[in-house]
């Protein structure tokens, strides 16, 4: 009991000495705690380290932003409201275009870069946030109109980037606990972040250039911990007026963040690259044990998870081919055997999903969508509505463009790698389209309705 009391007394005394020391360091009139500059004592804080981290993020986040916009375009949101989860986007959709079908790996590359680079940048982002923490606690918070603009850009920048990274990571793991559609929130969040990003870059570009010219890159990276010194106190509000002794050099801080990024790259990239590297994808959102045989590749959701019943896909299943006309001819209904009797085509295509994972090329065999359009009586279709047996769910149906329908490798696939589709891969038939987001390669297809 006495030992416990003695240890508690030592802890109280140590805490009191720390408070007293910080109190002595605090300048007259300076607010207490993190609102005072003296609270932040690391000697490596300053415009040089923040500028280097900012430049890395400037390059990396710009790529993530552009690939994110392209990912949204890949859903052909202007084609039909069914494809669009971000209603009312207005001028923000100025760049949209009809997503191409070639090269067939286009969406796989785009989404792999978007997700993998986003994850790789997390340690750099955390290091940057650490480096600017004193700015987040400035007091008074608003000192002038220019300072207010800077603070607003910082709010949009930090709030936007944290929101985008958090929602993106949750989406990768398919943890959809959002107060609305992930796509809507992530899309608008990206534009909010972009505004803050552009304003912040404009405000800070001169400081970055001046800081890098003053200290250099190679020269600073040669300095070890023992010779690390704080930047001049007047060079920035990030520099502590009462710095502590160095415990890490600036190159050490960059190496630490870089090592974290390389580790995330090693345990993530394999889900997009495939091959032997897939075994290293420890953070992949899908399991590695996929079974054996021709259907041995990743899936997004199983038939059981979406409520597909075996009797729906049995001998009674029929594919309905229709035309989007108010008073068109009666739909055509085809059994699987009748579809197999039609001309078959084989295409070697991957599946790539928004979560960043993708498969290698699989050999899909089935009937070309353009042949089914002609069978429905439309030789030059403008679009097709694909409906699934799935009940409920955001992607139980999708609309494909004319270019996607007419591509010779766009299929209603019936077989894969020489075998019938498994139930989890969409038996009795699924859509497969080159360079198409995985969720628009609809499984368990019930009907195709073509529009001219």
XYZ file of C-alpha atoms in Angstrom:
452
model
C 0.000 0.000 0.000
C 2.829 2.378 0.921
C 4.621 1.545 -2.383
C 1.453 2.391 -4.302
C 1.098 5.684 -2.465
C 4.764 6.494 -3.105
C 4.443 5.782 -6.841
C 1.266 7.891 -7.040
C 3.087 10.733 -5.278
C 5.973 10.503 -7.761
C 3.544 10.668 -10.686
C 1.800 13.721 -9.229
C 5.112 15.419 -8.607
C 6.295 14.699 -12.156
C 3.059 16.055 -13.655
C 3.364 19.168 -11.482
C 6.961 19.754 -12.612
C 5.908 19.380 -16.260
C 3.090 21.896 -15.811
C 5.438 24.301 -14.069
C 8.068 23.946 -16.823
C 5.508 24.598 -19.561
C 4.158 27.518 -17.580
C 7.642 29.057 -17.411
C 8.082 28.569 -21.167
C 4.762 30.203 -21.976
C 5.167 33.793 -23.034
C 3.236 36.580 -21.228
C -0.321 36.777 -22.485
C -0.075 33.460 -24.280
C -3.101 31.163 -23.788
C -2.516 27.871 -21.987
C -2.297 24.369 -23.457
C -2.251 23.700 -27.198
C -3.461 27.237 -27.970
C -0.043 28.579 -27.030
C 2.920 28.279 -29.399
C 5.222 27.241 -26.557
C 3.187 24.072 -26.078
C 4.566 22.665 -29.369
C 8.254 22.035 -28.692
C 9.520 19.661 -31.395
C 12.565 21.303 -33.043
C 11.813 19.730 -36.437
C 8.503 21.584 -36.776
C 8.681 24.372 -39.280
C 7.990 25.402 -42.867
C 10.658 23.109 -44.395
C 9.234 19.797 -43.147
C 5.654 20.933 -43.732
C 6.559 22.057 -47.260
C 8.181 18.744 -48.195
C 5.202 16.763 -46.913
C 2.867 19.193 -48.649
C 4.613 18.725 -52.007
C 4.332 14.940 -51.727
C 0.625 15.285 -50.972
C 0.191 17.850 -53.747
C 1.364 15.292 -56.295
C -0.280 12.246 -54.748
C -3.646 13.728 -53.815
C -3.966 15.340 -57.252
C -3.699 11.890 -58.836
C -6.198 10.452 -56.332
C -8.633 13.292 -57.082
C -8.419 12.882 -60.869
C -8.732 9.085 -60.749
C -11.722 9.521 -58.431
C -13.457 11.751 -60.959
C -12.688 9.225 -63.705
C -14.063 6.446 -61.529
C -17.341 8.341 -61.295
C -17.367 8.895 -65.078
C -16.960 5.137 -65.605
C -20.508 4.597 -64.310
C -21.875 6.697 -67.205
C -23.957 8.794 -64.775
C -25.380 11.020 -67.519
C -26.799 8.007 -69.365
C -29.597 7.277 -66.906
C -30.603 8.162 -63.350
C -30.281 4.464 -62.485
C -26.510 4.836 -62.884
C -26.287 8.106 -60.964
C -25.960 8.132 -57.184
C -25.217 11.882 -57.060
C -28.362 13.628 -58.240
C -28.156 17.394 -58.663
C -24.445 17.545 -59.397
C -25.049 20.370 -61.891
C -21.873 22.079 -63.082
C -19.701 19.580 -61.206
C -20.404 17.086 -63.971
C -18.882 19.311 -66.664
C -16.149 16.782 -67.472
C -18.288 13.648 -67.883
C -17.965 11.609 -71.063
C -19.070 8.243 -72.391
C -16.728 5.745 -70.757
C -14.741 3.739 -73.346
C -14.446 -0.054 -73.516
C -10.765 -0.121 -74.494
C -8.185 -0.728 -73.316
C -9.928 -3.485 -71.386
C -7.752 -2.820 -68.321
C -8.630 0.887 -68.168
C -10.955 0.798 -65.163
C -8.758 -1.774 -63.437
C -5.763 0.553 -63.716
C -7.705 3.678 -62.744
C -9.323 2.175 -59.670
C -6.207 0.312 -58.598
C -4.238 3.559 -58.639
C -7.045 5.479 -56.909
C -7.418 3.073 -53.991
C -3.813 1.936 -53.589
C -2.313 5.424 -53.798
C -4.973 6.719 -51.417
C -3.966 4.131 -48.822
C -0.245 4.668 -49.414
C -0.628 8.400 -48.722
C -2.134 7.865 -45.251
C 1.211 7.974 -43.347
C 2.230 11.091 -45.303
C -1.118 12.699 -44.509
C -0.783 11.900 -40.803
C 2.751 13.310 -40.771
C 1.533 16.487 -42.491
C -1.310 16.887 -39.981
C 1.191 16.430 -37.142
C 3.460 19.071 -38.649
C 0.689 21.695 -38.795
C -1.020 20.986 -35.482
C 0.015 24.364 -34.027
C -1.865 26.095 -36.859
C -5.046 24.222 -35.971
C -4.927 25.633 -32.431
C -4.018 29.248 -33.238
C -5.334 31.886 -30.869
C -7.064 34.152 -31.556
C -8.506 32.043 -34.376
C -9.230 35.044 -36.652
C -6.870 38.008 -36.788
C -7.612 39.611 -40.166
C -9.588 38.984 -43.384
C -6.529 37.314 -44.954
C -6.076 35.145 -41.877
C -9.780 34.258 -41.942
C -9.443 33.100 -45.572
C -6.448 30.983 -44.642
C -8.347 29.437 -41.706
C -11.357 28.703 -43.918
C -9.161 27.000 -46.508
C -7.543 25.000 -43.701
C -10.960 23.924 -42.414
C -12.037 22.786 -45.897
C -8.661 21.156 -46.507
C -8.291 19.224 -43.257
C -11.987 18.429 -42.851
C -12.304 17.424 -46.500
C -9.240 15.216 -46.630
C -10.094 13.419 -43.366
C -13.669 12.866 -44.565
C -12.519 11.554 -47.956
C -9.932 9.176 -46.542
C -12.234 7.832 -43.825
C -15.190 7.232 -46.146
C -12.886 5.749 -48.779
C -11.369 3.283 -46.322
C -14.820 2.281 -45.064
C -15.946 1.727 -48.646
C -12.943 -0.499 -49.354
C -14.059 -2.704 -46.491
C -17.707 -2.470 -47.630
C -18.728 -0.955 -44.293
C -21.570 1.282 -45.416
C -22.574 3.101 -42.258
C -23.100 6.487 -43.888
C -25.999 8.936 -43.459
C -26.712 8.567 -47.177
C -25.146 7.143 -50.332
C -21.378 6.675 -50.207
C -21.101 7.819 -53.809
C -22.940 11.090 -53.185
C -21.033 11.891 -50.004
C -17.641 10.926 -51.400
C -18.195 12.835 -54.655
C -19.293 16.108 -53.060
C -16.693 15.707 -50.324
C -14.005 15.487 -52.999
C -15.082 18.809 -54.516
C -15.216 20.516 -51.108
C -11.698 19.267 -50.424
C -10.546 20.374 -53.891
C -11.683 23.964 -53.252
C -9.802 24.111 -49.968
C -6.804 22.432 -51.586
C -6.540 24.947 -54.427
C -6.978 27.960 -52.133
C -4.440 26.601 -49.650
C -1.861 25.901 -52.360
C -2.306 29.439 -53.655
C -1.826 30.930 -50.199
C 1.194 28.806 -49.265
C 3.116 28.463 -52.532
C 5.432 31.416 -51.807
C 6.243 30.087 -48.340
C 7.055 26.652 -49.775
C 9.367 28.082 -52.430
C 11.125 30.382 -49.956
C 11.571 27.582 -47.403
C 13.029 25.092 -49.878
C 15.390 27.698 -51.303
C 16.605 28.658 -47.831
C 17.461 25.165 -46.586
C 17.627 22.992 -49.685
C 16.577 19.367 -49.930
C 19.800 17.382 -50.185
C 21.577 19.490 -47.583
C 18.783 19.060 -45.035
C 18.559 15.311 -45.636
C 22.234 14.946 -44.713
C 21.680 16.265 -41.187
C 21.399 13.609 -38.481
C 19.558 13.840 -35.156
C 22.544 15.100 -33.189
C 22.969 18.072 -35.518
C 19.282 18.857 -35.994
C 18.444 22.445 -35.114
C 15.137 24.324 -35.157
C 14.407 26.766 -37.921
C 14.654 30.496 -37.103
C 11.832 31.460 -34.686
C 10.600 34.266 -36.914
C 10.340 32.144 -40.053
C 6.927 30.685 -39.242
C 4.307 30.289 -36.520
C 5.027 26.541 -36.735
C 8.456 27.043 -35.170
C 8.450 26.727 -31.387
C 9.766 29.737 -29.428
C 11.089 27.279 -26.815
C 12.146 24.109 -28.700
C 13.139 20.952 -26.885
C 16.188 18.856 -27.759
C 15.891 16.778 -30.945
C 14.786 13.153 -30.660
C 14.559 12.591 -34.422
C 15.929 14.371 -37.462
C 13.835 15.732 -40.292
C 15.131 13.006 -42.583
C 14.208 10.489 -39.903
C 10.647 11.809 -39.768
C 10.373 11.592 -43.558
C 11.872 8.090 -43.543
C 9.413 6.982 -40.870
C 6.431 8.241 -42.864
C 7.882 6.813 -46.080
C 8.399 3.401 -44.491
C 4.746 3.388 -43.425
C 3.720 4.180 -46.987
C 5.893 1.390 -48.407
C 4.422 -1.060 -45.911
C 0.879 -0.147 -46.954
C 1.891 -0.481 -50.605
C 3.270 -3.970 -49.956
C 0.113 -5.195 -48.216
C -2.343 -3.543 -50.622
C -1.087 -3.419 -54.219
C -1.383 -7.166 -54.803
C -5.181 -6.984 -54.847
C -4.940 -4.921 -58.045
C -1.767 -6.322 -59.604
C -2.723 -9.964 -59.140
C -0.414 -12.887 -59.788
C 1.938 -13.973 -56.979
C 1.590 -10.531 -55.371
C -2.050 -11.257 -54.545
C -0.807 -13.336 -51.592
C 0.777 -10.189 -50.115
C -2.493 -8.225 -50.206
C -3.193 -8.572 -46.496
C -5.485 -5.531 -46.515
C -7.528 -6.763 -49.481
C -11.275 -6.607 -48.753
C -11.821 -10.139 -50.035
C -10.452 -13.453 -48.813
C -7.576 -15.315 -50.397
C -9.062 -18.820 -50.085
C -11.255 -18.981 -53.162
C -11.466 -22.728 -53.754
C -10.436 -24.558 -56.896
C -11.481 -24.851 -60.513
C -12.459 -22.466 -63.340
C -14.564 -20.261 -61.021
C -11.643 -19.722 -58.638
C -11.466 -15.912 -58.596
C -12.783 -13.065 -56.461
C -16.418 -12.118 -56.057
C -18.040 -9.105 -54.476
C -21.158 -10.712 -53.009
C -22.330 -14.301 -52.906
C -25.739 -15.424 -54.128
C -26.733 -16.205 -50.543
C -25.777 -12.696 -49.366
C -28.146 -11.034 -51.859
C -30.970 -13.541 -51.450
C -30.744 -15.429 -54.759
C -32.688 -18.683 -54.384
C -31.670 -21.854 -56.235
C -35.140 -22.344 -57.725
C -34.909 -18.929 -59.432
C -31.860 -20.016 -61.386
C -32.988 -23.543 -62.267
C -34.731 -24.978 -65.327
C -37.560 -22.434 -65.083
C -35.218 -19.442 -65.522
C -35.750 -17.397 -68.670
C -33.947 -14.353 -70.033
C -36.423 -11.684 -71.130
C -35.413 -9.585 -74.153
C -37.512 -6.451 -74.531
C -37.682 -3.090 -76.264
C -38.238 0.187 -74.426
C -41.274 1.199 -76.482
C -44.723 2.190 -75.192
C -46.417 -0.324 -77.494
C -43.620 -2.548 -78.737
C -43.729 -6.202 -79.675
C -44.063 -8.856 -77.013
C -40.786 -9.613 -75.171
C -38.778 -12.666 -76.163
C -38.082 -15.231 -73.466
C -35.073 -17.539 -73.858
C -33.998 -20.486 -71.738
C -30.346 -21.092 -70.972
C -30.280 -23.962 -73.440
C -31.615 -21.672 -76.164
C -28.964 -19.078 -75.336
C -26.236 -21.730 -75.531
C -27.574 -22.688 -78.973
C -26.892 -19.145 -80.255
C -23.507 -18.115 -81.652
C -21.011 -18.077 -78.776
C -18.052 -15.748 -78.368
C -15.134 -15.820 -75.910
C -13.549 -12.672 -74.448
C -10.614 -12.467 -72.025
C -11.519 -9.756 -69.536
C -10.824 -8.837 -65.887
C -13.305 -7.788 -63.238
C -12.392 -4.597 -61.405
C -14.398 -3.152 -58.520
C -14.643 0.260 -56.915
C -13.016 -1.103 -53.733
C -9.742 -1.415 -55.682
C -9.551 -5.194 -56.039
C -9.529 -6.869 -59.432
C -9.094 -10.276 -60.993
C -6.804 -11.309 -63.789
C -8.255 -11.896 -67.226
C -10.851 -14.661 -67.259
C -12.078 -16.425 -70.403
C -15.770 -15.525 -70.597
C -17.995 -17.292 -73.125
C -21.515 -16.294 -74.082
C -23.721 -14.352 -76.473
C -22.719 -10.893 -77.657
C -24.987 -8.133 -76.355
C -25.279 -6.651 -79.834
C -26.579 -9.998 -81.130
C -29.213 -10.036 -78.392
C -30.167 -6.456 -79.331
C -30.756 -7.539 -82.931
C -32.763 -10.508 -81.695
C -34.916 -8.035 -79.743
C -35.431 -6.086 -82.986
C -32.975 -3.190 -82.492
C -29.920 -3.137 -84.730
C -28.499 0.158 -83.415
C -29.342 0.322 -79.700
C -28.748 3.539 -77.759
C -28.729 1.817 -74.374
C -29.825 -1.297 -72.514
C -31.353 -1.670 -69.070
C -29.985 -4.765 -67.344
C -32.124 -6.150 -64.516
C -31.013 -8.815 -62.057
C -32.894 -11.479 -60.146
C -31.519 -9.750 -57.068
C -34.227 -8.043 -55.025
C -33.130 -4.781 -53.446
C -29.606 -3.474 -53.487
C -28.225 -0.407 -55.227
C -26.797 -2.291 -58.201
C -29.567 -4.781 -58.966
C -29.826 -3.044 -62.328
C -27.624 -0.897 -64.554
C -27.827 0.924 -67.888
C -25.110 0.350 -70.496
C -24.254 2.727 -73.336
C -24.383 2.114 -77.079
C -20.604 1.773 -77.218
C -20.658 -0.862 -74.506
C -23.440 -2.845 -76.214
C -21.781 -2.812 -79.628
C -18.311 -3.792 -78.440
C -17.629 -7.302 -79.777
C -16.357 -8.433 -76.357
C -19.481 -7.334 -74.448
C -21.333 -10.502 -73.514
C -24.125 -12.106 -71.662
C -21.657 -14.638 -70.261
C -22.874 -18.199 -69.652
C -19.532 -19.869 -69.015
C -16.135 -18.900 -67.676
C -12.756 -20.574 -68.188
C -14.421 -23.483 -69.973
C -17.009 -24.254 -67.276
C -20.514 -23.111 -66.405
C -20.688 -20.033 -64.215
C -20.960 -20.841 -60.548
C -23.990 -19.480 -58.730
C -21.819 -16.925 -56.938
C -20.410 -15.729 -60.264
C -23.840 -15.090 -61.734
C -25.289 -18.374 -63.008
C -27.336 -18.757 -65.164
C -26.032 -15.653 -66.958
C -24.212 -12.396 -66.244
C -23.107 -9.331 -68.146
C -19.405 -8.800 -68.796
C -18.244 -5.626 -70.567
C -14.647 -4.470 -71.212
C -13.334 -1.748 -68.854
C -16.650 -1.686 -66.992
C -16.926 -1.186 -63.202
C -17.557 -4.565 -61.597
C -20.943 -3.637 -60.144
C -22.221 -2.839 -63.642
C -21.279 -6.326 -64.835
C -24.637 -7.430 -63.479
C -24.993 -11.007 -62.222
C -28.074 -13.279 -62.267
C -29.501 -11.372 -65.239
C -33.302 -11.574 -65.525
C -33.951 -9.184 -68.425
C -32.355 -6.958 -71.031
C -34.452 -4.020 -72.246
C -32.953 -2.254 -75.272
C -33.704 1.344 -76.258
C -33.114 2.885 -79.673
